[in-house]
PDB file of C-alpha atoms and ligand atoms in Angstrom:
ATOM      1  CA  MET A   1       0.075  -0.092   0.150  1.00  0.00           C
ATOM      2  CA  SER A   2       0.915   3.075  -0.501  1.00  0.00           C
ATOM      3  CA  ASP A   3       1.165   6.549   1.670  1.00  0.00           C
ATOM      4  CA  SER A   4       2.176  10.105   1.569  1.00  0.00           C
ATOM      5  CA  ASN A   5       6.143   8.445   2.983  1.00  0.00           C
ATOM      6  CA  THR A   6       6.475   6.031   0.412  1.00  0.00           C
ATOM      7  CA  PRO A   7       8.306   7.466  -2.525  1.00  0.00           C
ATOM      8  CA  LYS A   8       6.945   7.928  -5.514  1.00  0.00           C
ATOM      9  CA  LYS A   9       7.796   5.609  -8.863  1.00  0.00           C
ATOM     10  CA  TYR A  10       7.449   7.557 -11.985  1.00  0.00           C
ATOM     11  CA  PHE A  11       7.082   4.826 -15.099  1.00  0.00           C
ATOM     12  CA  HIS A  12       9.285   4.903 -18.144  1.00  0.00           C
ATOM     13  CA  LEU A  13       8.145   4.399 -22.176  1.00  0.00           C
ATOM     14  CA  ALA A  14      10.092   5.322 -25.047  1.00  0.00           C
ATOM     15  CA  TYR A  15       8.784   3.899 -28.647  1.00  0.00           C
ATOM     16  CA  ILE A  16       9.067   5.299 -32.125  1.00  0.00           C
ATOM     17  CA  SER A  17       7.961   4.567 -34.516  1.00  0.00           C
ATOM     18  CA  HIS A  18       6.874   6.564 -38.422  1.00  0.00           C
ATOM     19  CA  PRO A  19       4.068   8.888 -39.307  1.00  0.00           C
ATOM     20  CA  SER A  20       1.540   8.066 -41.842  1.00  0.00           C
ATOM     21  CA  GLU A  21       0.782  10.071 -44.897  1.00  0.00           C
ATOM     22  CA  SER A  22      -2.586  12.062 -42.449  1.00  0.00           C
ATOM     23  CA  LEU A  23      -0.170  12.606 -39.351  1.00  0.00           C
ATOM     24  CA  THR A  24       0.717  16.372 -41.146  1.00  0.00           C
ATOM     25  CA  LYS A  25       1.703  19.517 -38.656  1.00  0.00           C
ATOM     26  CA  LYS A  26      -1.472  20.913 -38.976  1.00  0.00           C
ATOM     27  CA  SER A  27      -2.929  17.351 -37.506  1.00  0.00           C
ATOM     28  CA  LEU A  28      -0.426  16.799 -34.944  1.00  0.00           C
ATOM     29  CA  VAL A  29      -0.654  20.447 -33.239  1.00  0.00           C
ATOM     30  CA  GLU A  30      -4.609  19.165 -32.985  1.00  0.00           C
ATOM     31  CA  LEU A  31      -3.950  15.962 -32.046  1.00  0.00           C
ATOM     32  CA  LEU A  32      -0.952  17.224 -29.435  1.00  0.00           C
ATOM     33  CA  VAL A  33      -3.804  20.162 -27.831  1.00  0.00           C
ATOM     34  CA  LYS A  34      -5.740  17.409 -27.604  1.00  0.00           C
ATOM     35  CA  ALA A  35      -2.916  15.269 -25.554  1.00  0.00           C
ATOM     36  CA  GLN A  36      -2.551  18.444 -23.333  1.00  0.00           C
ATOM     37  CA  GLN A  37      -5.572  17.795 -21.867  1.00  0.00           C
ATOM     38  CA  TYR A  38      -5.489  14.101 -21.234  1.00  0.00           C
ATOM     39  CA  ASN A  39      -2.073  13.628 -20.010  1.00  0.00           C
ATOM     40  CA  ILE A  40      -2.019  16.357 -17.264  1.00  0.00           C
ATOM     41  CA  GLN A  41      -5.973  15.144 -16.339  1.00  0.00           C
ATOM     42  CA  ARG A  42      -3.304  11.764 -15.828  1.00  0.00           C
ATOM     43  CA  GLU A  43      -0.233  13.306 -14.588  1.00  0.00           C
ATOM     44  CA  ILE A  44       1.289  11.678 -17.860  1.00  0.00           C
ATOM     45  CA  SER A  45       4.791  14.311 -18.993  1.00  0.00           C
ATOM     46  CA  GLY A  46       6.204  13.497 -22.278  1.00  0.00           C
ATOM     47  CA  ILE A  47       7.965  14.851 -25.635  1.00  0.00           C
ATOM     48  CA  LEU A  48       7.447  13.628 -28.680  1.00  0.00           C
ATOM     49  CA  ILE A  49      10.334  14.003 -31.184  1.00  0.00           C
ATOM     50  CA  ILE A  50      10.074  13.677 -35.295  1.00  0.00           C
ATOM     51  CA  ARG A  51      12.740  14.130 -36.985  1.00  0.00           C
ATOM     52  CA  ASP A  52      13.644  12.371 -41.319  1.00  0.00           C
ATOM     53  CA  LYS A  53      10.082  10.609 -41.210  1.00  0.00           C
ATOM     54  CA  SER A  54      10.555   9.447 -37.695  1.00  0.00           C
ATOM     55  CA  ILE A  55       9.303   9.731 -34.608  1.00  0.00           C
ATOM     56  CA  PHE A  56      10.031   9.251 -30.808  1.00  0.00           C
ATOM     57  CA  GLN A  57       8.323   9.217 -28.391  1.00  0.00           C
ATOM     58  CA  LEU A  58       9.070   9.163 -23.835  1.00  0.00           C
ATOM     59  CA  ILE A  59       5.900   9.450 -21.968  1.00  0.00           C
ATOM     60  CA  GLU A  60       6.235   8.859 -17.462  1.00  0.00           C
ATOM     61  CA  GLY A  61       4.382   8.707 -15.225  1.00  0.00           C
ATOM     62  CA  ASP A  62       2.270   5.800 -13.397  1.00  0.00           C
ATOM     63  CA  GLU A  63       2.255   3.133 -14.616  1.00  0.00           C
ATOM     64  CA  VAL A  64      -1.141   1.672 -14.865  1.00  0.00           C
ATOM     65  CA  GLU A  65      -2.167   5.429 -16.387  1.00  0.00           C
ATOM     66  CA  VAL A  66       1.370   4.948 -19.513  1.00  0.00           C
ATOM     67  CA  ARG A  67       0.334   1.427 -20.687  1.00  0.00           C
ATOM     68  CA  ASP A  68      -3.040   2.651 -20.944  1.00  0.00           C
ATOM     69  CA  LEU A  69      -2.180   5.828 -22.972  1.00  0.00           C
ATOM     70  CA  TYR A  70       1.066   3.535 -25.079  1.00  0.00           C
ATOM     71  CA  ASN A  71      -2.301   1.242 -25.339  1.00  0.00           C
ATOM     72  CA  LYS A  72      -4.157   3.842 -26.853  1.00  0.00           C
ATOM     73  CA  ILE A  73      -1.336   5.322 -28.927  1.00  0.00           C
ATOM     74  CA  GLU A  74       0.183   1.735 -30.589  1.00  0.00           C
ATOM     75  CA  LYS A  75      -2.939   1.550 -32.380  1.00  0.00           C
ATOM     76  CA  ASP A  76      -3.324   4.857 -34.098  1.00  0.00           C
ATOM     77  CA  PRO A  77      -3.278   4.534 -37.819  1.00  0.00           C
ATOM     78  CA  ARG A  78      -1.136   8.374 -38.114  1.00  0.00           C
ATOM     79  CA  HIS A  79       1.284   6.596 -37.214  1.00  0.00           C
ATOM     80  CA  GLN A  80       3.014   2.930 -38.097  1.00  0.00           C
ATOM     81  CA  HIS A  81       4.855   0.146 -36.363  1.00  0.00           C
ATOM     82  CA  PRO A  82       5.412   1.192 -33.129  1.00  0.00           C
ATOM     83  CA  VAL A  83       8.803  -0.629 -31.345  1.00  0.00           C
ATOM     84  CA  THR A  84       9.352   0.278 -27.449  1.00  0.00           C
ATOM     85  CA  VAL A  85      13.050   0.593 -27.112  1.00  0.00           C
ATOM     86  CA  TYR A  86      12.578   1.658 -23.787  1.00  0.00           C
ATOM     87  CA  GLU A  87      10.617   0.134 -20.710  1.00  0.00           C
ATOM     88  CA  GLY A  88      12.105   1.655 -17.097  1.00  0.00           C
ATOM     89  CA  ILE A  89      10.921   2.938 -13.015  1.00  0.00           C
ATOM     90  CA  SER A  90      12.986   5.700 -11.676  1.00  0.00           C
ATOM     91  CA  SER A  91      12.410   8.002  -8.668  1.00  0.00           C
ATOM     92  CA  MET A  92      12.264  11.248 -11.096  1.00  0.00           C
ATOM     93  CA  ARG A  93      10.684  12.451 -14.237  1.00  0.00           C
ATOM     94  CA  SER A  94      12.805  13.797 -17.333  1.00  0.00           C
ATOM     95  CA  ILE A  95      10.175  15.655 -18.404  1.00  0.00           C
ATOM     96  CA  PRO A  96       9.931  18.207 -15.642  1.00  0.00           C
ATOM     97  CA  PHE A  97       6.078  19.586 -16.734  1.00  0.00           C
ATOM     98  CA  LEU A  98       2.690  17.084 -17.370  1.00  0.00           C
ATOM     99  CA  GLY A  99       1.664  17.035 -21.023  1.00  0.00           C
ATOM    100  CA  MET A 100       3.011  16.479 -24.384  1.00  0.00           C
ATOM    101  CA  GLY A 101       6.055  18.647 -25.166  1.00  0.00           C
ATOM    102  CA  LEU A 102       6.428  17.818 -29.211  1.00  0.00           C
ATOM    103  CA  THR A 103      10.038  19.124 -31.624  1.00  0.00           C
ATOM    104  CA  LEU A 104      10.141  19.102 -35.015  1.00  0.00           C
ATOM    105  CA  ASP A 105      12.332  20.486 -36.998  1.00  0.00           C
ATOM    106  CA  GLN A 106      14.746  23.639 -36.876  1.00  0.00           C
ATOM    107  CA  SER A 107      13.345  24.983 -39.838  1.00  0.00           C
ATOM    108  CA  ASP A 108       9.875  24.453 -37.351  1.00  0.00           C
ATOM    109  CA  ASP A 109      11.451  25.844 -34.274  1.00  0.00           C
ATOM    110  CA  HIS A 110       8.957  29.350 -34.815  1.00  0.00           C
ATOM    111  CA  LEU A 111       6.348  27.438 -33.357  1.00  0.00           C
ATOM    112  CA  ALA A 112       7.491  27.504 -30.048  1.00  0.00           C
ATOM    113  CA  ASP A 113       6.129  31.080 -30.606  1.00  0.00           C
ATOM    114  CA  GLU A 114       2.607  29.349 -30.658  1.00  0.00           C
ATOM    115  CA  HIS A 115       2.216  26.929 -29.105  1.00  0.00           C
ATOM    116  CA  ALA A 116       2.991  26.532 -25.274  1.00  0.00           C
ATOM    117  CA  PHE A 117       3.986  22.753 -25.614  1.00  0.00           C
ATOM    118  CA  TYR A 118       6.076  23.165 -28.513  1.00  0.00           C
ATOM    119  CA  PHE A 119       9.755  23.005 -27.821  1.00  0.00           C
ATOM    120  CA  ASN A 120      12.198  23.846 -30.324  1.00  0.00           C
ATOM    121  CA  ARG A 121      16.337  21.853 -30.436  1.00  0.00           C
ATOM    122  CA  GLU A 122      17.264  24.067 -28.049  1.00  0.00           C
ATOM    123  CA  GLN A 123      14.961  23.997 -25.806  1.00  0.00           C
ATOM    124  CA  ALA A 124      14.738  19.751 -25.968  1.00  0.00           C
ATOM    125  CA  LEU A 125      18.292  19.706 -25.449  1.00  0.00           C
ATOM    126  CA  LYS A 126      17.959  20.790 -21.802  1.00  0.00           C
ATOM    127  CA  PHE A 127      15.690  17.709 -21.174  1.00  0.00           C
ATOM    128  CA  THR A 128      18.405  15.369 -21.544  1.00  0.00           C
ATOM    129  CA  ALA A 129      20.338  17.064 -19.013  1.00  0.00           C
ATOM    130  CA  LEU A 130      18.376  15.122 -16.378  1.00  0.00           C
ATOM    131  CA  VAL A 131      17.984  12.046 -18.939  1.00  0.00           C
ATOM    132  CA  THR A 132      20.979   9.233 -18.774  1.00  0.00           C
ATOM    133  CA  GLY A 133      21.527   6.013 -20.109  1.00  0.00           C
ATOM    134  CA  LYS A 134      19.275   4.188 -23.393  1.00  0.00           C
ATOM    135  CA  VAL A 135      16.664   6.843 -23.240  1.00  0.00           C
ATOM    136  CA  LYS A 136      19.198  10.580 -23.240  1.00  0.00           C
ATOM    137  CA  ASP A 137      21.064   8.750 -26.500  1.00  0.00           C
ATOM    138  CA  LEU A 138      17.925   8.515 -28.120  1.00  0.00           C
ATOM    139  CA  LEU A 139      16.863  12.052 -27.408  1.00  0.00           C
ATOM    140  CA  LEU A 140      20.297  13.213 -28.767  1.00  0.00           C
ATOM    141  CA  GLU A 141      19.614  10.827 -31.500  1.00  0.00           C
ATOM    142  CA  TYR A 142      16.804  12.088 -32.535  1.00  0.00           C
ATOM    143  CA  LEU A 143      17.212  16.004 -31.789  1.00  0.00           C
ATOM    144  CA  ASP A 144      20.400  16.017 -33.525  1.00  0.00           C
ATOM    145  CA  HIS A 145      23.033  16.210 -30.993  1.00  0.00           C
ATOM    146  CA  ASP A 146      26.215  14.609 -30.434  1.00  0.00           C
TER     147      ASP A 146
HETATM  148  C1  LIG B   1       2.260   9.695 -32.476  1.00  0.00           C
HETATM  149  C2  LIG B   1       0.853   9.955 -31.207  1.00  0.00           C
HETATM  150  C3  LIG B   1       1.152  10.245 -29.992  1.00  0.00           C
HETATM  151  C4  LIG B   1       0.676  10.355 -29.341  1.00  0.00           C
HETATM  152  N1  LIG B   1      -0.031  10.402 -28.093  1.00  0.00           N
HETATM  153  C5  LIG B   1      -0.494  11.276 -27.029  1.00  0.00           C
HETATM  154  C6  LIG B   1      -0.563  10.998 -26.381  1.00  0.00           C
HETATM  155  O1  LIG B   1       0.916  12.059 -25.731  1.00  0.00           O
HETATM  156  N2  LIG B   1      -1.742  11.684 -25.516  1.00  0.00           N
HETATM  157  C7  LIG B   1      -2.595  11.755 -26.039  1.00  0.00           C
HETATM  158  O2  LIG B   1      -3.647  11.706 -25.393  1.00  0.00           O
HETATM  159  N3  LIG B   1      -2.629  10.770 -26.966  1.00  0.00           N
HETATM  160  C8  LIG B   1      -1.710  10.876 -27.922  1.00  0.00           C
HETATM  161  N4  LIG B   1      -1.687  10.680 -29.014  1.00  0.00           N
HETATM  162  C9  LIG B   1      -3.469  10.328 -29.588  1.00  0.00           C
HETATM  163  C10 LIG B   1      -3.722   9.217 -29.525  1.00  0.00           C
HETATM  164  O3  LIG B   1      -3.314   7.492 -30.272  1.00  0.00           O
HETATM  165  C11 LIG B   1      -5.643   8.134 -28.875  1.00  0.00           C
HETATM  166  O4  LIG B   1      -6.125   8.924 -30.266  1.00  0.00           O
HETATM  167  C12 LIG B   1      -6.139   9.048 -27.870  1.00  0.00           C
HETATM  168  O5  LIG B   1      -5.832   8.879 -27.221  1.00  0.00           O
HETATM  169  C13 LIG B   1      -7.556   9.468 -27.680  1.00  0.00           C
HETATM  170  O6  LIG B   1      -7.901   8.073 -27.939  1.00  0.00           O
HETATM  171  P1  LIG B   1      -9.406   7.041 -28.158  1.00  0.00           P
HETATM  172  O7  LIG B   1      -9.780   7.484 -28.754  1.00  0.00           O
HETATM  173  O8  LIG B   1      -9.484   6.041 -28.195  1.00  0.00           O
HETATM  174  O9  LIG B   1      -9.673   7.619 -26.117  1.00  0.00           O
HETATM  175  C14 LIG B   1      -0.909   9.667 -29.855  1.00  0.00           C
HETATM  176  C15 LIG B   1      -1.283  10.047 -31.404  1.00  0.00           C
HETATM  177  C16 LIG B   1       0.260   9.146 -32.119  1.00  0.00           C
HETATM  178  C17 LIG B   1      -0.450   9.293 -33.467  1.00  0.00           C
END
């Protein structure tokens, strides 16, 4: 049984996939506007990065909530062939806010002025400071940084 003295544990799940034709920039932003509400209500944090027709998403929170959300995401026809690349438990969140951050190409950095959940590459790189191991490597790879 958990009580206020039990340290909180966060379940982290990361997957990669490929966007479908239907996943345009506009539809992606609309999808992410809805996702903020869902994720905040369920205390889920995370980041979605799209680079060179490849998607990387990290989702963190209560394990049941994260798995429930991933079950929906996995079946979503707006992307293809999702493959889980990381599952782990930690006492900390790597993404320090609830909702779902989005980062696209450098040419889309201006979206950071238009959407509260959009992070340009420089901002997104700061999150990697809080992450270790395989997820850090993947984040750096998707942010095109070595
Ligand atoms: C790449 C990708 C990432 C997604 N990320 C989230 C997310 O973080 N939160 C969310 O609520 N929905 C997200 N969705 C949308 C879900 O797949 C799904 O449409 C949403 O949870 C509503 O599901 P429902 O209609 O079964 O309730 C994402 C979809 C895609 C294609």
